[in-house]
Coordinates of C-alpha atoms and ligand atoms in Angstrom, one line a residue:
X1 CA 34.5 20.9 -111.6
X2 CA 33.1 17.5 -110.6
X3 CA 30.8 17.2 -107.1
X4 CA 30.8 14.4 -105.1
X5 CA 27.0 13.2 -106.3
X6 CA 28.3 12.5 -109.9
X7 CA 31.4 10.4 -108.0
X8 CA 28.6 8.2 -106.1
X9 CA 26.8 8.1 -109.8
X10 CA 30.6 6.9 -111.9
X11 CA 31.9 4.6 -108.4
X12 CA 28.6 2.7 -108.3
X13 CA 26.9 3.0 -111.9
X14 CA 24.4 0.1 -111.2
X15 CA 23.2 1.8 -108.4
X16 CA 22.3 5.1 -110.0
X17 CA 18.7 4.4 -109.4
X18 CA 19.2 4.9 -105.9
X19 CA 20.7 8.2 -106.5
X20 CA 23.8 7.9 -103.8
X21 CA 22.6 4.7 -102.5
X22 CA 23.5 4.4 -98.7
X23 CA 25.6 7.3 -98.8
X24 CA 22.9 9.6 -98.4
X25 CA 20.9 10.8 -95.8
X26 CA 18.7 8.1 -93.5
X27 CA 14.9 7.9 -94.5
X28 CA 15.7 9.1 -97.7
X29 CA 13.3 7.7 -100.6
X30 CA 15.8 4.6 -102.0
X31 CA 13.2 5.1 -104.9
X32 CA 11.1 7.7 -106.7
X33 CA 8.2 6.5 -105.1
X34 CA 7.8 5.0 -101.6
X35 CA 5.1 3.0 -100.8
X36 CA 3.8 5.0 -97.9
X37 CA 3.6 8.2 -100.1
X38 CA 4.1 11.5 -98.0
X39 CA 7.6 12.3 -98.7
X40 CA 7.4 12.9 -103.2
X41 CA 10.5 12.1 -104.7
X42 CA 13.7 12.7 -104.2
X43 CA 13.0 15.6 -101.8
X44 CA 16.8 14.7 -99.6
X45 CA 17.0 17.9 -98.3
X46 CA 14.1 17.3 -95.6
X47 CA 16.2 14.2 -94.1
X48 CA 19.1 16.7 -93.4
X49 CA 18.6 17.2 -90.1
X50 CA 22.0 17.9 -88.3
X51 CA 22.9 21.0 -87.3
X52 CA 26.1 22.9 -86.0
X53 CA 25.2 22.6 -82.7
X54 CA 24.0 18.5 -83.1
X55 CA 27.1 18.2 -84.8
X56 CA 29.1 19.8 -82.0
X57 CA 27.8 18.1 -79.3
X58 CA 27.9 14.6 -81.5
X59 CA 31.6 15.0 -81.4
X60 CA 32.3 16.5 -78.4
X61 CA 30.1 13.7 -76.3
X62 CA 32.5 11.1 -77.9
X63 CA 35.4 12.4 -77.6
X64 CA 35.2 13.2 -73.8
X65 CA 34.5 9.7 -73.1
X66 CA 36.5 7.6 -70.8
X67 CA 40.3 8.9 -71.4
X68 CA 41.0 12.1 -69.8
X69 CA 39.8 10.4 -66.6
X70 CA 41.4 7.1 -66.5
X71 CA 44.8 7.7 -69.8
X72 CA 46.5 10.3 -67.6
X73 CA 48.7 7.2 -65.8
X74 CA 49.5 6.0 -68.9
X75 CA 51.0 9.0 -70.3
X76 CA 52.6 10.2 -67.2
X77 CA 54.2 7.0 -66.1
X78 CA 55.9 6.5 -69.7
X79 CA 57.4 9.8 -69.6
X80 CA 58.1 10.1 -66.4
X81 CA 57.5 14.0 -65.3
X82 CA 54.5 15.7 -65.3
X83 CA 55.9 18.1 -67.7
X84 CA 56.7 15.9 -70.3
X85 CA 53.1 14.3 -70.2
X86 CA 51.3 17.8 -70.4
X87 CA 53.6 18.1 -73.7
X88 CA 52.1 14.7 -74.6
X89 CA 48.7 15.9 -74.2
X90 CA 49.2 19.1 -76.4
X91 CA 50.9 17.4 -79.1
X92 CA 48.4 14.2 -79.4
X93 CA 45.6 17.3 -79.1
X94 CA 47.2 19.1 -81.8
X95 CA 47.9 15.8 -84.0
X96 CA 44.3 15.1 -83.5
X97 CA 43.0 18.5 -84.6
X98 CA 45.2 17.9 -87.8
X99 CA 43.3 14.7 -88.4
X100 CA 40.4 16.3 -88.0
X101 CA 40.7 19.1 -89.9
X102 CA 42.0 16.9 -93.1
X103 CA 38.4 15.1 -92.5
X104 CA 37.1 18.3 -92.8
X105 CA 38.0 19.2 -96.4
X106 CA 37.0 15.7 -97.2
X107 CA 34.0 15.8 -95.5
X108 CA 33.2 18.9 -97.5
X109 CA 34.5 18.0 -100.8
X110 CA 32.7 14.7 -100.2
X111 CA 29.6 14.8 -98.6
X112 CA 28.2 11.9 -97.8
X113 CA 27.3 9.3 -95.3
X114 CA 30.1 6.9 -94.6
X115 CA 33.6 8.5 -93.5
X116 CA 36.7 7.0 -94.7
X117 CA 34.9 4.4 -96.6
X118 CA 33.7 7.0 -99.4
X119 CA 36.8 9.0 -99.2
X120 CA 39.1 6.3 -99.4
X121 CA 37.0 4.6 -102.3
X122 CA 36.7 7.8 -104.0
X123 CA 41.2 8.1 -104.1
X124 CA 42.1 4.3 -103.9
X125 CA 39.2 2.6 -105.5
X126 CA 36.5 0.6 -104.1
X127 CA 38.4 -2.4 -102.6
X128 CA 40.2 -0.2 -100.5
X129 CA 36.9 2.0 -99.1
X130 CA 35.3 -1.8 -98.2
X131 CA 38.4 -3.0 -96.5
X132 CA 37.5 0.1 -94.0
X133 CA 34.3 -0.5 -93.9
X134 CA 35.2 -4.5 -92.7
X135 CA 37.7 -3.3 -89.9
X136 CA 35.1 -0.5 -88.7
X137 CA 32.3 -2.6 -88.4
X138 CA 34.2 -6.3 -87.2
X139 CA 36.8 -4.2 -85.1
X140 CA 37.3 -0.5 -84.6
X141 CA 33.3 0.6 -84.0
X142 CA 32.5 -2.0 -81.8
X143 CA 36.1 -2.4 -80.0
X144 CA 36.4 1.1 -78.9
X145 CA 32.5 0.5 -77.9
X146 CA 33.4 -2.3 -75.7
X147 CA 36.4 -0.1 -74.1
X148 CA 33.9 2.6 -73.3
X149 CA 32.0 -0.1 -72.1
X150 CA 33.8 -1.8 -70.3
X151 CA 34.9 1.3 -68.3
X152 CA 31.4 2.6 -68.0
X153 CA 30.5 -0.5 -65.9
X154 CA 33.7 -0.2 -63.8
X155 CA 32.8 3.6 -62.5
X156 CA 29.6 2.8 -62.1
X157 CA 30.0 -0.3 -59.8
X158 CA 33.0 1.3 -58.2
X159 CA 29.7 4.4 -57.1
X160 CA 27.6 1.9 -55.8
X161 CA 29.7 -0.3 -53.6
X162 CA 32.6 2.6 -52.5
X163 CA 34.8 3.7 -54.9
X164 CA 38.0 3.1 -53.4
X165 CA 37.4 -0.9 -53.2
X166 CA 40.1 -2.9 -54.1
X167 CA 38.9 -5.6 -56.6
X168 CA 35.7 -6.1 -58.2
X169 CA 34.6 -9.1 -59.6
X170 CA 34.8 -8.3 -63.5
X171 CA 32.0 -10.4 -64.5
X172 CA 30.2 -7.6 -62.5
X173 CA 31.6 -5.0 -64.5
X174 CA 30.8 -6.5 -67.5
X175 CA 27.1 -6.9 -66.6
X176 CA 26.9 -3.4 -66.3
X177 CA 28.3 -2.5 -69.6
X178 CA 26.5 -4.9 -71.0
X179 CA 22.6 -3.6 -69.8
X180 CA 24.4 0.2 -70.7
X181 CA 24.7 -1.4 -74.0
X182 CA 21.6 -2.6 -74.9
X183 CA 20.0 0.7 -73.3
X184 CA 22.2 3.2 -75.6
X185 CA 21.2 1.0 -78.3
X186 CA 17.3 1.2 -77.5
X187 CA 17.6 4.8 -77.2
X188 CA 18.7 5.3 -80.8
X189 CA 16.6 2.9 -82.1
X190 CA 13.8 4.4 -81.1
X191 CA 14.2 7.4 -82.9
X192 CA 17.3 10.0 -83.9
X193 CA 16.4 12.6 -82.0
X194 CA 16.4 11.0 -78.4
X195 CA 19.5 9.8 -79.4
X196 CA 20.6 13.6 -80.2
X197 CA 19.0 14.8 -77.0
X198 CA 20.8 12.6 -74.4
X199 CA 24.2 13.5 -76.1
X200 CA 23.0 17.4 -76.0
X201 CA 22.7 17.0 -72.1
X202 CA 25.4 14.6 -71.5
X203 CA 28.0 17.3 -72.9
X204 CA 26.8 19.8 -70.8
X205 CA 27.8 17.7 -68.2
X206 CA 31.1 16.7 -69.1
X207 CA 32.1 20.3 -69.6
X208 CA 30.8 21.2 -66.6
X209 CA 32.7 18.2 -64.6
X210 CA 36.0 19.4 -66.1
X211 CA 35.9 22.8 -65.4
X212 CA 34.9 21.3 -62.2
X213 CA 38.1 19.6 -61.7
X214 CA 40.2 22.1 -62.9
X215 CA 38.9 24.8 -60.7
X216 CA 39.3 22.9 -58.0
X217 CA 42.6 22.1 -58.4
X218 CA 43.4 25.6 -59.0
X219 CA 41.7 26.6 -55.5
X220 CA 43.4 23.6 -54.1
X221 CA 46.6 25.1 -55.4
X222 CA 46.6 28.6 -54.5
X223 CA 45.4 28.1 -51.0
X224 CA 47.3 24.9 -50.2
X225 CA 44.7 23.1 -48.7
X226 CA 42.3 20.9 -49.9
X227 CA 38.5 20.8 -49.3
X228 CA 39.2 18.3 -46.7
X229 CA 40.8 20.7 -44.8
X230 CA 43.8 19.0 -45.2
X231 CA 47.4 21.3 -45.6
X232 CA 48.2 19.9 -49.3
X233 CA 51.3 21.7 -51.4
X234 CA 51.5 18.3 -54.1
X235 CA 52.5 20.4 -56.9
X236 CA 55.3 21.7 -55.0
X237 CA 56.6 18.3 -54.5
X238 CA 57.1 18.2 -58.4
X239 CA 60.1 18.8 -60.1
X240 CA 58.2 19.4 -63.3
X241 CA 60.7 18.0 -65.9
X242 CA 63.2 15.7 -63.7
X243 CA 63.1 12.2 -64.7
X244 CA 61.9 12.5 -68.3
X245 CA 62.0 10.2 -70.5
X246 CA 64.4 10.1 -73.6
X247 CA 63.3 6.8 -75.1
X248 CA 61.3 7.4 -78.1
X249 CA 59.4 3.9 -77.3
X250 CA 58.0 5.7 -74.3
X251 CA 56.7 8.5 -75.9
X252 CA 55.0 6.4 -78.8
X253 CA 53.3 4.4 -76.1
X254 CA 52.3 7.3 -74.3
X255 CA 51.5 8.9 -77.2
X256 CA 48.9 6.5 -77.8
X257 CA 47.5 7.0 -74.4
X258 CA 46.8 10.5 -74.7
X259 CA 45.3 9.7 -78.6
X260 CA 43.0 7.5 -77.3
X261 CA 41.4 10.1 -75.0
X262 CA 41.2 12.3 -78.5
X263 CA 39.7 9.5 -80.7
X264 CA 36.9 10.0 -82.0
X265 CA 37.3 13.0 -83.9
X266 CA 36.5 11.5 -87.2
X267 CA 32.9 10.8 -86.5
X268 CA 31.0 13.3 -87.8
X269 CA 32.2 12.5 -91.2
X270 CA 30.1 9.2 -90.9
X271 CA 27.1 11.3 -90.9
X272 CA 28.1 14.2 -93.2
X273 CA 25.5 13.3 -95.2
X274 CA 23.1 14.1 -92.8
X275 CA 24.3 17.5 -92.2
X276 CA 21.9 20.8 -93.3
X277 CA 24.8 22.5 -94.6
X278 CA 27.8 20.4 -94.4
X279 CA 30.2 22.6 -96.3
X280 CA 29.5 25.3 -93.9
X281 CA 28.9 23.2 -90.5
X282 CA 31.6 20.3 -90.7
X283 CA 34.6 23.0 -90.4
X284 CA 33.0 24.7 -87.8
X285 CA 32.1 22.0 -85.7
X286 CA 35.4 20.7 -86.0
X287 CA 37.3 24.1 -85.5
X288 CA 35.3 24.6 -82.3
X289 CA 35.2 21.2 -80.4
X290 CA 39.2 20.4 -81.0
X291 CA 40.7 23.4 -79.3
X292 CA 38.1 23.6 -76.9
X293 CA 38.5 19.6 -75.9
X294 CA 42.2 20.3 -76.0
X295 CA 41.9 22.9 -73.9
X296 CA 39.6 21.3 -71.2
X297 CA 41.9 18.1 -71.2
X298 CA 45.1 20.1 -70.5
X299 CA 43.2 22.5 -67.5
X300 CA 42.4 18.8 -66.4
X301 CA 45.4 17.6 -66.7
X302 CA 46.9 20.3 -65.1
X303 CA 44.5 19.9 -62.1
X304 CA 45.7 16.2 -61.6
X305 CA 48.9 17.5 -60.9
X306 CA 48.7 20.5 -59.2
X307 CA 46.7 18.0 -56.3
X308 CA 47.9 14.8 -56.7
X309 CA 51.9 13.5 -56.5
X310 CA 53.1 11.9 -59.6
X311 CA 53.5 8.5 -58.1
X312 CA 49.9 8.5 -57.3
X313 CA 48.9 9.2 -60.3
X314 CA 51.4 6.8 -62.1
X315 CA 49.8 4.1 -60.0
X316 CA 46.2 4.9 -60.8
X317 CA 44.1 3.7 -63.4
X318 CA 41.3 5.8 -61.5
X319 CA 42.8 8.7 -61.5
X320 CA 39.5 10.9 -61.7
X321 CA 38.5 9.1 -58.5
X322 CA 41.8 9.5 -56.9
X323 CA 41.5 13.0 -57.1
X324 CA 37.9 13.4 -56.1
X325 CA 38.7 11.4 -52.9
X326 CA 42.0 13.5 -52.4
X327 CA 40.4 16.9 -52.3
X328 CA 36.5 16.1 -50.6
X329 CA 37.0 12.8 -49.3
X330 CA 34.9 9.5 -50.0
X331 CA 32.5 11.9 -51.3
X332 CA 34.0 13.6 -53.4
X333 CA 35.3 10.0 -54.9
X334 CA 31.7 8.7 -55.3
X335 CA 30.9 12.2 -57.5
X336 CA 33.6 11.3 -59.8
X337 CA 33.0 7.6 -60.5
X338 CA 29.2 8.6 -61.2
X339 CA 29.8 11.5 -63.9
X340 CA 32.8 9.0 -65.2
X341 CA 30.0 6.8 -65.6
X342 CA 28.1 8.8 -67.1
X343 CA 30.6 10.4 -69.6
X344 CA 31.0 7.1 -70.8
X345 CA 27.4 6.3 -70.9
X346 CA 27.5 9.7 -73.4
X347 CA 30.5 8.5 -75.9
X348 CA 28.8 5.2 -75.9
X349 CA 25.7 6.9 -76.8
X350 CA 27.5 8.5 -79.5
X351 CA 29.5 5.9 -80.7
X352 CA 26.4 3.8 -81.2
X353 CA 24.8 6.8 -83.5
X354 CA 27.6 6.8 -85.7
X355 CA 28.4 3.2 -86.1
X356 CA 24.6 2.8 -86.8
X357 CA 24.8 4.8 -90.0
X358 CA 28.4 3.0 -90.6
X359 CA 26.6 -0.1 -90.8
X360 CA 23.5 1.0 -92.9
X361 CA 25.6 2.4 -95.2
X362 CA 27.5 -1.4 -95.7
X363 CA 24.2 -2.7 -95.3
X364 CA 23.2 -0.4 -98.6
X365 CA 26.1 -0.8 -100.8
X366 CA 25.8 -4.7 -100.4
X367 CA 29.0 -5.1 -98.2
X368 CA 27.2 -6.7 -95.3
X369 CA 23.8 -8.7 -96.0
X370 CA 21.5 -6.4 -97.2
X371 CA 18.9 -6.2 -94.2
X372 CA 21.3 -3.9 -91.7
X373 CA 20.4 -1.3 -94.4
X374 CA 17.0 -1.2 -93.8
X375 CA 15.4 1.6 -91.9
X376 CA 12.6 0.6 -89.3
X377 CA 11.1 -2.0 -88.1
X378 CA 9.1 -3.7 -91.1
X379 CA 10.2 -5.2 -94.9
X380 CA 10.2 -2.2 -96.5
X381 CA 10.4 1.8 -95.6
X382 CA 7.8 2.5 -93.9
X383 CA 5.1 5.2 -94.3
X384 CA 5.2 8.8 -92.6
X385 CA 4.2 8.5 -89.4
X386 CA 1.9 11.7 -89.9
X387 CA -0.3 9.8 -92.3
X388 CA -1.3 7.5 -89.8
X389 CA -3.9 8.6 -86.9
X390 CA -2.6 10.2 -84.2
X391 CA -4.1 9.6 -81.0
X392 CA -3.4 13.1 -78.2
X393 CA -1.2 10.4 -76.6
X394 CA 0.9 8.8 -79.1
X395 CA 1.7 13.1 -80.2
X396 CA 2.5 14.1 -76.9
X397 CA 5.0 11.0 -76.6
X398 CA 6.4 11.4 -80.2
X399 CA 6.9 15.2 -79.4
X400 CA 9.0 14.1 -75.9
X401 CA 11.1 12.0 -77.8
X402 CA 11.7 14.2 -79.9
X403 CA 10.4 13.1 -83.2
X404 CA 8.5 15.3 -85.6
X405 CA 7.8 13.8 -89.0
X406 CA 9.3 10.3 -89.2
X407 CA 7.7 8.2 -86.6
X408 CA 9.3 6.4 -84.1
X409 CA 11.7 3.4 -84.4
X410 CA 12.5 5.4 -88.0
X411 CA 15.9 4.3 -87.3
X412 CA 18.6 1.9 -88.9
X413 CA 17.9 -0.8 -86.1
X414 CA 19.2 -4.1 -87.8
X415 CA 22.5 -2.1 -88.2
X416 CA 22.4 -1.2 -84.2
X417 CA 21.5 -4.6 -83.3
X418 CA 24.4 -6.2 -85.4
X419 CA 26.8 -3.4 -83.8
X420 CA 25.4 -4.1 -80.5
X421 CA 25.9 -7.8 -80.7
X422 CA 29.4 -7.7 -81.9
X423 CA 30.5 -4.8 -79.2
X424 CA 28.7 -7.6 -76.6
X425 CA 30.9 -10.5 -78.0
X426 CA 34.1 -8.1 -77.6
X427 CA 32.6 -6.7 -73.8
X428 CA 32.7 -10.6 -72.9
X429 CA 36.1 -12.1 -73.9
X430 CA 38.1 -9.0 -74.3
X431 CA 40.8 -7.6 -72.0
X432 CA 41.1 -3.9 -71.8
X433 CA 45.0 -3.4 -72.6
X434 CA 44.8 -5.8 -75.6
X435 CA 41.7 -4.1 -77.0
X436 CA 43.3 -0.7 -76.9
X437 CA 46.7 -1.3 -78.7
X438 CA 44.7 -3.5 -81.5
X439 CA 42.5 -0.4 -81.5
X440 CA 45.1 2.0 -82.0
X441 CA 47.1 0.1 -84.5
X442 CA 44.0 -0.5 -86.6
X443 CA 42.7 2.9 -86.5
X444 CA 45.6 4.8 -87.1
X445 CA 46.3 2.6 -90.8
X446 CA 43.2 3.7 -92.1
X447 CA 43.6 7.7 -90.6
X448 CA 46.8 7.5 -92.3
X449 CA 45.6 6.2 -95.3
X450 CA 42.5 8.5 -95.5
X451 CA 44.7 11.4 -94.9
X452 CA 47.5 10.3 -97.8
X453 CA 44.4 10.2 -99.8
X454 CA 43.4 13.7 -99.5
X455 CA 47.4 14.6 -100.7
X456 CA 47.0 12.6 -103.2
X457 CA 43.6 14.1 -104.4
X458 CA 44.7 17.2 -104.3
X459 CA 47.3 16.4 -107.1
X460 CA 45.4 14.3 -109.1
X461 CA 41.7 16.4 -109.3
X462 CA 42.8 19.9 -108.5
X463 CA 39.6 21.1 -109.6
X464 CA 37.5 19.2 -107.0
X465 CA 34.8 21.3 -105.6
X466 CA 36.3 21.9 -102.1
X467 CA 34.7 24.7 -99.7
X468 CA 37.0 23.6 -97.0
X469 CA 40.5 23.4 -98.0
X470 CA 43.2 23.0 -94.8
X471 CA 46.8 24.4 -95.4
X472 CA 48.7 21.3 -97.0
X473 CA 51.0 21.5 -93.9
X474 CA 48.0 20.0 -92.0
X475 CA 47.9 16.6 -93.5
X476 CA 51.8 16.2 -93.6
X477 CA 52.1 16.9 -90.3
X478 CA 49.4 14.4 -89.4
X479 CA 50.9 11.8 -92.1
X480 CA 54.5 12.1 -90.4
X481 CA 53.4 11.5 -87.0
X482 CA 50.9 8.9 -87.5
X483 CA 53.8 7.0 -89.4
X484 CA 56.2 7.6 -86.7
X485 CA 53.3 6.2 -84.5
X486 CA 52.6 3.3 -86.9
X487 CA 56.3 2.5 -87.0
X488 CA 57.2 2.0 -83.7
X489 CA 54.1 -0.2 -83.1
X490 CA 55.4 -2.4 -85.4
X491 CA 58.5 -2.9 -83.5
X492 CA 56.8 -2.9 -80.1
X493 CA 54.0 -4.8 -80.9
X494 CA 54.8 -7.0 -83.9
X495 CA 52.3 -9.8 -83.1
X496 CA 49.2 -7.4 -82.9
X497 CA 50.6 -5.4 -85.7
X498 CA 50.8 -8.8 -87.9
X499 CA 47.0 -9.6 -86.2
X500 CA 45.9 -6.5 -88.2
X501 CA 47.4 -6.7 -91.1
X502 CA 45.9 -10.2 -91.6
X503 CA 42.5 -9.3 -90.6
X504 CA 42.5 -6.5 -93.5
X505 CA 44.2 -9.2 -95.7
X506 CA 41.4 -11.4 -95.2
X507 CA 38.7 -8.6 -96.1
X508 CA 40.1 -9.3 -99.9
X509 CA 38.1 -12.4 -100.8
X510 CA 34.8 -11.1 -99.3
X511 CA 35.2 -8.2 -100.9
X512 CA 34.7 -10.0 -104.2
X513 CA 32.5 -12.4 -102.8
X514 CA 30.2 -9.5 -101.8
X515 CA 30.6 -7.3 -105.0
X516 CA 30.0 -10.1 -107.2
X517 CA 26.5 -11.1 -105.2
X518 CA 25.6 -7.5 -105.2
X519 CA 25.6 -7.0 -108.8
X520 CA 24.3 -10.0 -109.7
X521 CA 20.8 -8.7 -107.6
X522 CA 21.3 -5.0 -109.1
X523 CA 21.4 -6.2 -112.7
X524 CA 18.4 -8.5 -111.9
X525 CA 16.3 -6.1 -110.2
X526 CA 18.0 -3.2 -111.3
X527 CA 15.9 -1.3 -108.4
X528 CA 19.4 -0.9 -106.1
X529 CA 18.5 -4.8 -104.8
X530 CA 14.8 -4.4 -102.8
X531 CA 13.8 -8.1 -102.4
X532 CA 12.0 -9.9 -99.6
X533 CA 13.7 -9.7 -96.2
X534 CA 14.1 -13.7 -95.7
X535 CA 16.4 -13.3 -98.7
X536 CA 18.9 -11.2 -96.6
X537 CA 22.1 -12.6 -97.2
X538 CA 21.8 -11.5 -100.8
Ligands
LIG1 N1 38.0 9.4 -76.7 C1 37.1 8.5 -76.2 C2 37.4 8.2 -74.8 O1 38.1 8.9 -74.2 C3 37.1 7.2 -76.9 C4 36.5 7.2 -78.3 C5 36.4 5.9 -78.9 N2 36.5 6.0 -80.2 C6 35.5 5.8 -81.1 N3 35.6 6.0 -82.3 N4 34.3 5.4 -80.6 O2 36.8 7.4 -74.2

């Protein structure tokens, strides 16, 4: 039985010094002994700091982002009823929980920091784990960061100056996603832990807004008039399943709608490694948040269009907005745009966790210049925080944000700040529609590959340790659909599709310019690569 530590040791051999190099936990000692003491060696298992409920709400605050408040139009209007689009919803729930759970036996057969990159270096060797790793942190992190964004700054401008208004400037938009950016970003530099905390609330929230919604509708339903007062029998006015769609094209595209308001759902396997108990925790977290997310976007889904006619919604990018100012008037509208805001504002927050420890793990296996893998604010790992004095103040602000032992900006901030910078560059020149297809085509390669990878693990080391093991329908159902998906793009969007294959085409030669540099420095310094920070392109 081989573990996933001895696969770190035989992948990376020149960085067994560093026991699993960036893959494990954050703050843990990269060497025996770290200059500021405190910690001993090797003691990993106080870094592990995740729990069930951390994990949960991790995954939960980014998947309930922006989607199941502004995708609805785009499934409904390719389908064309609003039964066939609450089918869409339950199958792109269920492919997603698929997905999900096939991360899960990874996740628990390998766990480490890093998602798909370890898992796919681990089956297809490590060109193939880097190639991820160059399309996650160039494209697919900070891309779906700028969608959030983007539509983060559109619901909150459209609170502030009246939510029905017909065009807003987008420059204005943009500045807001831009300053909700760079705030997220502070937050988890400063330390883990505030990060954690504002996700912890921000799901409550979302939770509560959808119930919300759907009881709402339900009330709005059953005594046929809305808050307004208004007589109100929309759902009657459906016929629920005239005027579908046969055209697979539709579906696909709609499809993809309704999967981008799941996405998300790989994320905790970035930070496996920082998991207490990740054999035990990753299933469960996942096994909770997909059917209760599927659930709450269905009830929600529902709600739309038991209130609102299908025209409305078809015409709506807003549809959240629509429906606020449908059942309590302009009120009711200004409500919705502010907790849209905010659920973005949460997913953004979350995003930014994960694609921090993305980076630092690139930034520690030499695939991106070395100084995104450093932790904190100095040249090298700093000292525990409790070894320095303490002043009554400095304890009482530590213990409000939330951090205990490893002093504040104990974070992976050049890897935030590169993420932030990028997601900026894509906020200003990118166009929402454009971003999303790329998005989708991009991500769903690599979820199709990961998940291949796991068939094919299972065939060639059977007697990997796995504590988590899905049926083996689970990743052929999610293989067969997310080809189906990937096909059609190809015909629909051939240009984009060609874009993508090019961009991972081009990851080849860095790849070995990378590797090659890396080595060189491990042999040298054979210490995993420490060396001064003005040498960071090394
Ligand atoms: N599902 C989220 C939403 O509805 C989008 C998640 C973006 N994906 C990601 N990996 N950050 O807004």
């Amino acid at each position: 039985v081989s573990s996933a530590f001895d696969f770190a040791g035989n992948l990376f051999p020149l960085s067994s010094t560093t026991g699993t190099g960036g893959y494990a936990p954050i703050g843990a000692p990269t060497s025996a002994a770290r200059p500021g003491g405190g910690l001993g060696g090797g003691s990993l298992e106080k870094h592990k700091t995740l729990t069930y409920l951390n994990g949960l709400s991790l995954i939960v605050g980014l998947i309930i982002g922006s989607g199941i408040f502004s995708s609805p139009s785009q499934v409904s209007s390719k389908v064309g009823s609003a039964g066939a689009a609450l089918v869409v919803w339950v199958v792109a729930g269920i492919l997603a929980w698929t997905g999900a759970a096939s991360y899960a036996e990874l996740g628990g057969a390998i766990p480490l920091n890093g998602g798909s990159q370890v898992y796919l270096a681990k089956t297809f060797g490590e060109l193939a784990g880097f190639l991820f790793t160059w399309v996650a942190v160039l494209v697919l992190k900070p891309g779906s960061a700028a969608i959030v964004s983007i539509i983060m700054g559109e619901y909150f401008v459209r609170a502030i100056i009246g939510a029905e208004a017909e065009t807003i400037n987008p420059w204005v938009n943009k500045s807001v996603a831009l300053v909700g950016l760079a705030v997220v970003t502070f937050f988890n530099c400063i330390s883990t832990r505030l990060g954690t905390r504002v996700n912890d609330l921000l799901m409550i929230l979302k939770f509560v807004a959808l119930l919300g919604v759907t009881v709402t509708g339900i009330v709005v339903a059953i005594t046929g008039y809305t808050f307004k007062g208004e007589k109100d029998v929309a759902w009657k006015a459906h016929d629920w399943f005239s005027d579908t769609s046969f055209d697979l094209s539709n579906w696909a595209v709609a499809l993809y709608g309704g999967l981008w308001a799941f996405d998300g759902w790989d994320n905790t396997n970035y930070v496996v490694g920082e998991f207490r108990n990740p054999s035990r925790d990753l299933p469960r977290v996942i096994h909770t948040a997909m059917p209760l997310v599927i659930l709450s976007y269905v009830l929600a889904n529902v709600a739309y269009f038991l209130v609102l006619p299908i025209d409305v919604i078809n015409g709506s990018n807003t549809v959240a907005v629509a429906f606020g100012s449908k059942v309590f008037g302009p009120i009711g509208a200004l409500v919705l745009a502010l907790v849209v805001s905010a659920s973005c504002f949460g997913a953004l927050n979350s995003t930014t966790f994960t694609a921090g420890r993305l980076v630092y793990v690139a930034g520690k296996e030499g695939y991106v210049p070395a100084v995104f893998g450093r932790i904190g604010v100095g040249n090298e790992d700093r000292g525990l925080s409790t070894q320095r004095t303490q002043s009554w103040f400095s304890k009482k602000l530590r213990g409000c944000l939330g951090d205990d032992d490893m002093g504040l900006f104990y974070t992976p901030i050049y890897a935030l700040i590169l993420n932030m910078a990028i997601t900026a560059g894509y906020c200003i020149v990118g166009e929402f529609s454009t971003l999303v297809t790329f998005y989708g085509v991009a991500g769903y390669t690599f979820y199709f590959v990961t998940v291949l990878g796991l068939i094919i693990l299972r065939v060639k080391e059977p007697h990997l340790e796995r504590p988590y093991k899905t049926w083996i329908t689970t990743p052929i159902i999610f293989c067969c659909v997310s080809l189906f998906l990937l096909s059609r793009a190809v015909f629909a969007q051939p240009l984009q599709t060609l874009a993508v294959v090019a961009f991972v085409i081009a990851g080849i030669p860095v790849y070995f310019w990378r590797i090659r540099g890396r080595d060189q420095v491990r042999k040298r310094e054979g210490d995993g690569g420490a060396r001064p920070w003005w040498r960071f392109w090394k």
